[in-house]
Short mmCIF file of C-alpha atoms and ligand atoms in Angstrom, two decimals:
data_model
loop_
_atom_site.label_atom_id
_atom_site.label_comp_id
_atom_site.label_asym_id
_atom_site.label_seq_id
_atom_site.Cartn_x
_atom_site.Cartn_y
_atom_site.Cartn_z
CA MET A 1 -21.40 23.64 -31.03
CA THR A 2 -19.47 20.75 -33.07
CA VAL A 3 -15.72 20.10 -34.17
CA LEU A 4 -15.12 19.71 -38.11
CA ILE A 5 -12.65 17.20 -38.77
CA THR A 6 -11.36 17.13 -42.21
CA GLY A 7 -9.79 14.04 -43.24
CA GLY A 8 -11.74 12.54 -40.52
CA ALA A 9 -12.18 9.20 -42.27
CA GLY A 10 -8.65 8.43 -42.55
CA TYR A 11 -6.17 6.77 -39.98
CA ILE A 12 -5.49 9.19 -37.27
CA GLY A 13 -8.77 11.17 -38.16
CA SER A 14 -11.13 8.49 -37.56
CA HIS A 15 -9.66 7.41 -34.29
CA THR A 16 -10.13 10.82 -33.28
CA ALA A 17 -13.63 11.30 -34.53
CA ARG A 18 -14.45 8.12 -32.56
CA LEU A 19 -12.88 9.37 -29.37
CA LEU A 20 -14.86 12.67 -29.10
CA THR A 21 -18.13 11.00 -30.24
CA GLU A 22 -17.82 8.78 -27.20
CA MET A 23 -16.75 11.56 -25.21
CA GLY A 24 -20.25 12.85 -26.13
CA ARG A 25 -18.78 15.77 -28.08
CA LYS A 26 -20.65 16.78 -31.68
CA VAL A 27 -18.53 15.92 -34.54
CA VAL A 28 -18.77 16.30 -38.59
CA VAL A 29 -16.22 14.66 -40.73
CA LEU A 30 -15.43 16.29 -44.12
CA ASP A 31 -13.56 13.72 -46.19
CA THR A 32 -12.93 13.39 -50.09
CA LEU A 33 -12.87 9.47 -49.38
CA GLU A 34 -9.63 9.48 -51.78
CA ARG A 35 -7.75 8.02 -48.98
CA GLY A 36 -10.38 7.59 -46.09
CA TYR A 37 -13.20 5.07 -45.71
CA ARG A 38 -16.67 5.73 -44.41
CA ASP A 39 -16.56 2.38 -42.59
CA ALA A 40 -13.98 3.65 -40.55
CA ILE A 41 -16.53 6.28 -39.07
CA PRO A 42 -19.77 4.16 -38.54
CA GLY A 43 -22.61 6.32 -37.31
CA ILE A 44 -20.53 9.42 -37.55
CA ASP A 45 -22.09 12.35 -39.99
CA LEU A 46 -19.63 12.62 -43.10
CA VAL A 47 -19.74 15.16 -45.73
CA VAL A 48 -17.91 14.03 -48.80
CA GLY A 49 -15.96 16.94 -50.13
CA ASP A 50 -12.84 18.87 -50.54
CA ILE A 51 -11.36 21.14 -48.28
CA ALA A 52 -10.94 23.87 -50.63
CA ASP A 53 -14.55 24.12 -51.70
CA SER A 54 -15.56 27.05 -49.68
CA ARG A 55 -19.38 26.44 -50.83
CA THR A 56 -19.38 22.63 -49.29
CA VAL A 57 -16.88 23.80 -46.25
CA GLY A 58 -19.64 26.98 -45.70
CA LYS A 59 -22.61 24.98 -45.94
CA VAL A 60 -21.27 22.25 -43.05
CA CYS A 61 -19.85 25.24 -40.70
CA ARG A 62 -23.68 26.84 -40.93
CA LYS A 63 -25.58 23.53 -40.94
CA HIS A 64 -23.60 21.98 -37.86
CA HIS A 65 -22.59 25.00 -36.04
CA VAL A 66 -18.84 24.43 -36.27
CA ASP A 67 -16.84 26.35 -33.63
CA SER A 68 -13.69 24.62 -34.15
CA VAL A 69 -11.34 22.36 -36.36
CA ILE A 70 -8.97 19.59 -36.70
CA HIS A 71 -7.37 19.38 -39.68
CA PHE A 72 -5.93 16.15 -40.87
CA ALA A 73 -6.51 16.24 -44.77
CA ALA A 74 -3.63 15.86 -46.47
CA TYR A 75 -1.39 13.89 -48.70
CA LYS A 76 1.65 12.48 -46.67
CA ALA A 77 3.49 9.85 -48.77
CA VAL A 78 7.06 10.98 -48.24
CA GLY A 79 8.20 9.30 -51.38
CA GLU A 80 5.31 10.39 -53.40
CA SER A 81 5.70 13.92 -52.34
CA MET A 82 8.96 14.22 -54.08
CA ILE A 83 7.96 13.40 -57.56
CA GLU A 84 4.48 15.30 -57.29
CA PRO A 85 5.39 18.53 -55.74
CA LEU A 86 2.72 20.55 -57.29
CA ARG A 87 -0.08 17.99 -56.16
CA TYR A 88 1.19 18.26 -52.83
CA TYR A 89 1.66 21.87 -52.48
CA LYS A 90 -1.94 22.49 -53.97
CA ASN A 91 -3.65 19.85 -52.14
CA ASN A 92 -2.05 20.60 -48.30
CA VAL A 93 -0.82 23.89 -48.73
CA ALA A 94 -3.45 25.82 -51.24
CA GLY A 95 -5.96 23.53 -49.53
CA SER A 96 -5.49 24.64 -46.31
CA ILE A 97 -5.59 28.08 -46.79
CA ALA A 98 -8.87 27.90 -48.74
CA LEU A 99 -10.33 26.20 -45.80
CA VAL A 100 -8.90 29.00 -43.20
CA GLU A 101 -10.35 31.58 -45.25
CA THR A 102 -13.72 29.75 -45.01
CA LEU A 103 -13.93 29.05 -41.30
CA LEU A 104 -12.83 32.87 -40.94
CA GLU A 105 -15.89 33.86 -42.75
CA HIS A 106 -17.87 31.71 -40.77
CA ASP A 107 -16.16 33.07 -37.39
CA VAL A 108 -14.42 29.50 -36.81
CA SER A 109 -11.26 30.75 -34.84
CA ARG A 110 -9.87 27.35 -33.16
CA PHE A 111 -7.76 24.99 -35.05
CA VAL A 112 -5.70 22.01 -34.63
CA PHE A 113 -3.40 21.10 -37.23
CA SER A 114 -2.09 17.50 -37.95
CA SER A 115 1.53 18.44 -38.39
CA SER A 116 4.46 16.01 -38.24
CA ALA A 117 8.09 15.55 -36.85
CA ALA A 118 9.19 15.31 -40.39
CA VAL A 119 9.45 19.11 -40.40
CA TYR A 120 12.43 18.85 -38.11
CA GLY A 121 14.10 16.56 -41.07
CA THR A 122 17.38 15.09 -39.49
CA PRO A 123 17.80 17.02 -35.96
CA ASP A 124 21.64 17.47 -34.46
CA ILE A 125 20.42 15.84 -31.29
CA ALA A 126 18.15 13.34 -29.71
CA PRO A 127 15.45 13.91 -27.99
CA VAL A 128 13.84 16.76 -30.36
CA ASN A 129 12.43 19.53 -28.64
CA GLU A 130 10.50 22.30 -30.28
CA ASP A 131 13.52 24.95 -30.28
CA ALA A 132 15.25 22.52 -32.85
CA PRO A 133 15.44 24.50 -35.84
CA LEU A 134 12.62 23.28 -38.79
CA ARG A 135 14.57 21.43 -41.64
CA PRO A 136 12.31 19.64 -44.05
CA GLN A 137 13.87 17.19 -46.23
CA SER A 138 10.86 16.24 -48.38
CA VAL A 139 8.12 18.15 -50.18
CA TYR A 140 5.54 16.24 -48.02
CA ALA A 141 7.38 17.67 -44.57
CA GLN A 142 7.91 21.10 -46.44
CA THR A 143 4.03 21.44 -46.99
CA LYS A 144 3.48 20.71 -43.14
CA ALA A 145 6.32 23.43 -42.11
CA ASP A 146 4.66 25.90 -44.63
CA ILE A 147 1.20 25.43 -43.03
CA GLU A 148 2.49 25.72 -39.71
CA ARG A 149 4.16 29.11 -40.37
CA PHE A 150 0.77 30.31 -42.03
CA LEU A 151 -1.37 29.25 -38.99
CA ALA A 152 1.15 30.92 -37.10
CA SER A 153 0.50 34.34 -39.02
CA CYS A 154 -2.96 33.85 -38.67
CA ASP A 155 -3.07 35.08 -34.94
CA ALA A 156 -3.20 38.36 -36.55
CA VAL A 157 -6.77 37.89 -38.19
CA GLY A 158 -8.00 35.97 -35.06
CA LEU A 159 -7.32 32.17 -35.55
CA ARG A 160 -5.48 30.75 -32.87
CA SER A 161 -4.03 27.25 -33.56
CA VAL A 162 -2.20 24.26 -32.02
CA SER A 163 0.06 22.18 -34.66
CA LEU A 164 0.87 18.60 -33.48
CA ARG A 165 4.05 17.59 -34.57
CA TYR A 166 3.28 13.69 -34.34
CA PHE A 167 6.83 11.33 -34.29
CA ASN A 168 5.83 7.75 -35.59
CA ALA A 169 1.88 6.83 -35.32
CA ALA A 170 1.03 3.33 -35.14
CA GLY A 171 -1.11 0.80 -33.53
CA ALA A 172 -4.69 0.40 -33.99
CA HIS A 173 -8.37 1.02 -31.60
CA ASP A 174 -8.34 -1.50 -28.66
CA SER A 175 -11.73 -2.65 -30.06
CA GLY A 176 -10.15 -4.55 -33.20
CA ASP A 177 -12.29 -2.73 -35.38
CA MET A 178 -10.49 0.07 -36.58
CA GLY A 179 -6.72 0.57 -37.75
CA GLU A 180 -4.30 1.68 -40.29
CA ASP A 181 -4.85 1.00 -44.27
CA TRP A 182 -1.84 -1.09 -44.87
CA THR A 183 -2.06 -0.58 -48.76
CA ALA A 184 -1.58 3.16 -48.39
CA THR A 185 1.82 3.02 -46.41
CA ALA A 186 5.32 1.92 -46.54
CA ASN A 187 5.82 2.64 -42.77
CA LEU A 188 7.64 0.25 -40.51
CA VAL A 189 4.40 -1.27 -38.33
CA PRO A 190 2.29 -1.64 -41.23
CA VAL A 191 4.71 -3.40 -43.51
CA VAL A 192 5.69 -5.90 -40.23
CA MET A 193 2.11 -6.58 -40.52
CA LYS A 194 1.54 -7.17 -44.07
CA VAL A 195 4.77 -10.01 -43.63
CA LEU A 196 3.12 -11.48 -40.68
CA PHE A 197 -0.23 -11.90 -42.49
CA GLY A 198 1.59 -13.09 -45.58
CA ALA A 199 0.83 -9.79 -47.88
CA SER A 200 4.61 -9.70 -48.24
CA THR A 201 7.25 -12.27 -47.70
CA SER A 202 9.79 -10.61 -45.66
CA LEU A 203 10.92 -7.39 -43.83
CA ASP A 204 13.67 -5.39 -45.15
CA VAL A 205 15.55 -3.97 -42.42
CA PHE A 206 17.03 -0.50 -44.19
CA GLY A 207 20.46 -0.62 -42.50
CA ASP A 208 21.90 -1.90 -39.58
CA ASP A 209 25.07 0.28 -39.92
CA TYR A 210 24.01 3.09 -38.11
CA PRO A 211 25.40 4.82 -35.03
CA THR A 212 22.76 3.66 -32.68
CA PRO A 213 23.08 0.80 -29.84
CA ASP A 214 22.10 -2.12 -32.33
CA GLY A 215 23.19 -0.38 -35.66
CA SER A 216 19.28 -0.11 -36.80
CA CYS A 217 17.35 3.29 -36.72
CA VAL A 218 15.67 4.74 -33.52
CA ARG A 219 12.60 6.22 -33.65
CA ASP A 220 9.43 7.19 -31.33
CA TYR A 221 6.41 5.11 -31.83
CA VAL A 222 2.86 6.68 -30.49
CA HIS A 223 0.08 4.77 -30.46
CA VAL A 224 -2.91 6.24 -32.58
CA SER A 225 -5.25 6.22 -29.35
CA ASP A 226 -2.74 8.55 -27.77
CA LEU A 227 -2.60 10.76 -30.56
CA ALA A 228 -6.38 10.90 -30.76
CA ASP A 229 -6.56 11.91 -27.19
CA ALA A 230 -3.87 14.97 -27.76
CA HIS A 231 -5.93 16.19 -30.10
CA VAL A 232 -8.81 16.30 -27.71
CA LYS A 233 -6.59 18.15 -25.04
CA ALA A 234 -5.38 20.65 -27.89
CA LEU A 235 -9.08 21.50 -28.62
CA ASP A 236 -9.71 22.03 -24.88
CA TYR A 237 -6.60 24.09 -24.49
CA LEU A 238 -7.84 26.50 -27.43
CA ALA A 239 -11.62 26.30 -25.97
CA THR A 240 -10.13 27.98 -22.44
CA GLY A 241 -7.95 30.50 -24.39
CA GLY A 242 -4.78 29.07 -25.05
CA THR A 243 -2.45 30.85 -27.06
CA SER A 244 -1.06 29.25 -30.66
CA MET A 245 1.96 26.99 -30.24
CA ALA A 246 3.18 24.07 -32.20
CA CYS A 247 4.22 20.88 -30.03
CA ASN A 248 5.76 17.35 -30.10
CA VAL A 249 3.67 14.36 -29.92
CA GLY A 250 5.68 11.31 -28.97
CA THR A 251 6.20 9.20 -26.04
CA GLY A 252 9.91 10.30 -25.24
CA GLN A 253 10.98 6.77 -25.77
CA GLY A 254 13.45 5.80 -28.94
CA THR A 255 13.01 2.34 -30.15
CA SER A 256 15.19 0.88 -33.03
CA VAL A 257 14.18 -1.27 -35.87
CA LYS A 258 15.33 -4.47 -34.35
CA GLN A 259 13.94 -4.09 -30.94
CA LEU A 260 10.49 -3.53 -32.74
CA ILE A 261 11.11 -7.22 -34.58
CA THR A 262 11.70 -8.57 -30.96
CA MET A 263 8.87 -6.92 -29.48
CA THR A 264 6.70 -8.27 -32.51
CA GLU A 265 8.04 -11.71 -32.03
CA SER A 266 7.40 -11.99 -28.61
CA VAL A 267 3.75 -10.44 -28.70
CA THR A 268 2.66 -12.54 -31.39
CA GLY A 269 4.75 -15.78 -30.55
CA ARG A 270 5.69 -15.87 -34.46
CA SER A 271 9.30 -15.46 -35.98
CA LEU A 272 9.08 -12.47 -38.35
CA PRO A 273 11.23 -13.30 -41.43
CA HIS A 274 13.30 -10.39 -42.07
CA LYS A 275 16.75 -9.47 -43.56
CA ILE A 276 19.13 -6.48 -43.59
CA ALA A 277 18.97 -4.31 -46.63
CA PRO A 278 20.65 -1.27 -48.08
CA ARG A 279 19.87 2.08 -46.11
CA ARG A 280 17.08 4.24 -47.32
CA ALA A 281 17.79 7.57 -48.35
CA GLY A 282 16.93 10.34 -46.19
CA ASP A 283 16.53 8.33 -43.12
CA PRO A 284 18.19 9.91 -39.80
CA ALA A 285 19.93 7.42 -37.43
CA THR A 286 17.83 8.68 -34.28
CA VAL A 287 14.88 10.52 -34.00
CA PHE A 288 12.62 10.39 -30.98
CA ALA A 289 10.49 13.28 -28.90
CA ASP A 290 11.29 15.62 -25.82
CA PRO A 291 7.84 15.47 -24.92
CA THR A 292 8.11 18.24 -22.04
CA LEU A 293 6.25 21.14 -23.63
CA ILE A 294 2.86 19.02 -24.45
CA ARG A 295 3.10 17.64 -21.11
CA ALA A 296 3.12 21.13 -19.36
CA ILE A 297 0.59 22.87 -21.79
CA LEU A 298 -1.65 20.39 -22.69
CA GLY A 299 -1.28 18.10 -19.64
CA TRP A 300 -0.89 15.09 -22.32
CA ARG A 301 1.55 12.18 -22.13
CA ALA A 302 1.58 8.72 -23.99
CA THR A 303 -0.22 6.08 -22.02
CA ARG A 304 0.50 3.04 -24.31
CA ASP A 305 3.77 1.27 -25.06
CA LEU A 306 5.13 -0.42 -27.80
CA ARG A 307 3.52 -3.56 -26.46
CA GLU A 308 0.17 -2.29 -26.76
CA ILE A 309 1.29 -0.83 -30.33
CA ILE A 310 2.15 -4.16 -31.71
CA THR A 311 -0.74 -6.01 -29.80
CA SER A 312 -3.40 -3.65 -31.29
CA ALA A 313 -1.85 -3.52 -34.87
CA TYR A 314 -1.49 -7.25 -34.82
CA ARG A 315 -5.67 -8.00 -33.39
CA TRP A 316 -6.62 -5.18 -36.27
CA HIS A 317 -5.05 -6.65 -39.11
CA ASP A 318 -5.76 -10.15 -37.67
CA ARG A 319 -9.62 -9.38 -37.58
CA HIS A 320 -9.58 -7.47 -40.63
CA PRO A 321 -6.86 -8.85 -43.16
CA ASP A 322 -8.67 -7.28 -46.10
CA GLY A 323 -8.76 -3.75 -44.02
CA TYR A 324 -12.19 -1.90 -44.55
CA ALA A 325 -14.64 -2.30 -47.50
CA ARG A 326 -14.30 0.26 -50.32
C1 WQD B 401 10.51 3.95 -39.63
C2 WQD B 401 11.88 3.20 -39.45
C3 WQD B 401 13.34 2.71 -41.56
C4 WQD B 401 10.04 0.42 -43.14
C5 WQD B 401 7.89 8.72 -41.77
C6 WQD B 401 7.52 10.12 -42.37
C7 WQD B 401 6.80 10.69 -40.85
C8 WQD B 401 5.87 10.10 -40.50
C9 WQD B 401 6.03 8.70 -40.37
C10 WQD B 401 3.48 11.20 -41.41
C11 WQD B 401 12.75 3.62 -40.44
C12 WQD B 401 12.25 1.62 -40.87
C13 WQD B 401 10.59 1.20 -42.57
C14 WQD B 401 10.54 -1.09 -43.77
C15 WQD B 401 12.47 -0.26 -42.54
N1 WQD B 401 4.66 10.42 -41.55
N2 WQD B 401 11.98 0.82 -42.05
N3 WQD B 401 11.99 -1.30 -43.40
O1 WQD B 401 10.50 7.28 -41.94
O2 WQD B 401 10.53 7.32 -39.49
O3 WQD B 401 8.61 8.34 -40.83
O4 WQD B 401 6.68 8.01 -41.37
O5 WQD B 401 3.98 12.38 -40.69
O6 WQD B 401 6.67 12.26 -41.75
O7 WQD B 401 8.90 10.92 -42.31
O8 WQD B 401 8.58 6.16 -40.80
O9 WQD B 401 7.80 3.69 -40.54
O10 WQD B 401 8.98 4.67 -42.64
O11 WQD B 401 10.06 4.14 -40.92
O12 WQD B 401 13.58 -0.88 -41.88
O13 WQD B 401 10.15 -1.50 -44.63
O14 WQD B 401 11.59 1.72 -40.30
O15 WQD B 401 14.47 2.80 -42.34
O16 WQD B 401 14.25 3.85 -39.54
P1 WQD B 401 9.81 7.40 -40.69
P2 WQD B 401 9.00 4.66 -41.31
#
């Protein structure tokens, strides 16, 4: 039987598709290639199409004997979501509903969902566990919270799901031939890499007057390959009868922006030009995961540290300064 991976030509999706393939699992990717790359998944079955296109999804389910799904396909730019709410709700929420409807028509009932720690908004305490209230602060985060709630209601129609709330995904495949597309994100690690490789002149540190040890914001950076492993474990959990749940995917370790800069300079042996800039609206001071639940239920823990995140990201961008070919 086959795993359908929506958005599997994207950053985390491609790493997950490759891991499953290397494990001998059958995989088929559905991706519009609007933000994904064919070159990110060489040798893996790809159907270019939209999750809301029930004819295409149905055909893929029948032709490939799909029995489970990992759903990555979504728009995920926080800032963009605030100025284009209709596009985000239509693509992320309406698209997910249409996808599930077609899956149920084809008796596909195991569903792993790519959610985000952004559903917590600004948590009251750190580390954050799954009992924390969901207080999304962006349209993007709200769509993730809405889909989580929709999936939880689908237990009533026989669809079991695991929603994985990623903290800060970063890094690249150990091979150096897969990684993040820095043109499509303003996240810290790819922005640091753009500075190192001359695609940007200097890093703006968005504030150093936060109530944290060094004044800069603290986050939980989790390696993309560890994230991919979490999806495999979620699939296996559902395949052995696991009940629906949502869980954090993070290391449990907080790292400040300044610490990440220091690590980058240590790993690369190069100075990283940076300057303190005004705070960025909406940035919580400290957000990092309590990974107790995912460890207990899925047996997952992060195995790669910040040094490996920076090393792998640097290797990818060094070997592929222009990223994937279009
Ligand atoms: C990390 C830290 C910035 C850029 C977002 C989404 C979340 C998830 C990950 C999808 C912050 C600081 C950043 C820069 C900086 N995405 N920073 N200069 O905001 O924690 O999380 O991306 O699921 O949903 O909310 O990630 O990488 O943008 O920022 O100082 O040029 O780096 O202030 O403290 P964030 P980020």
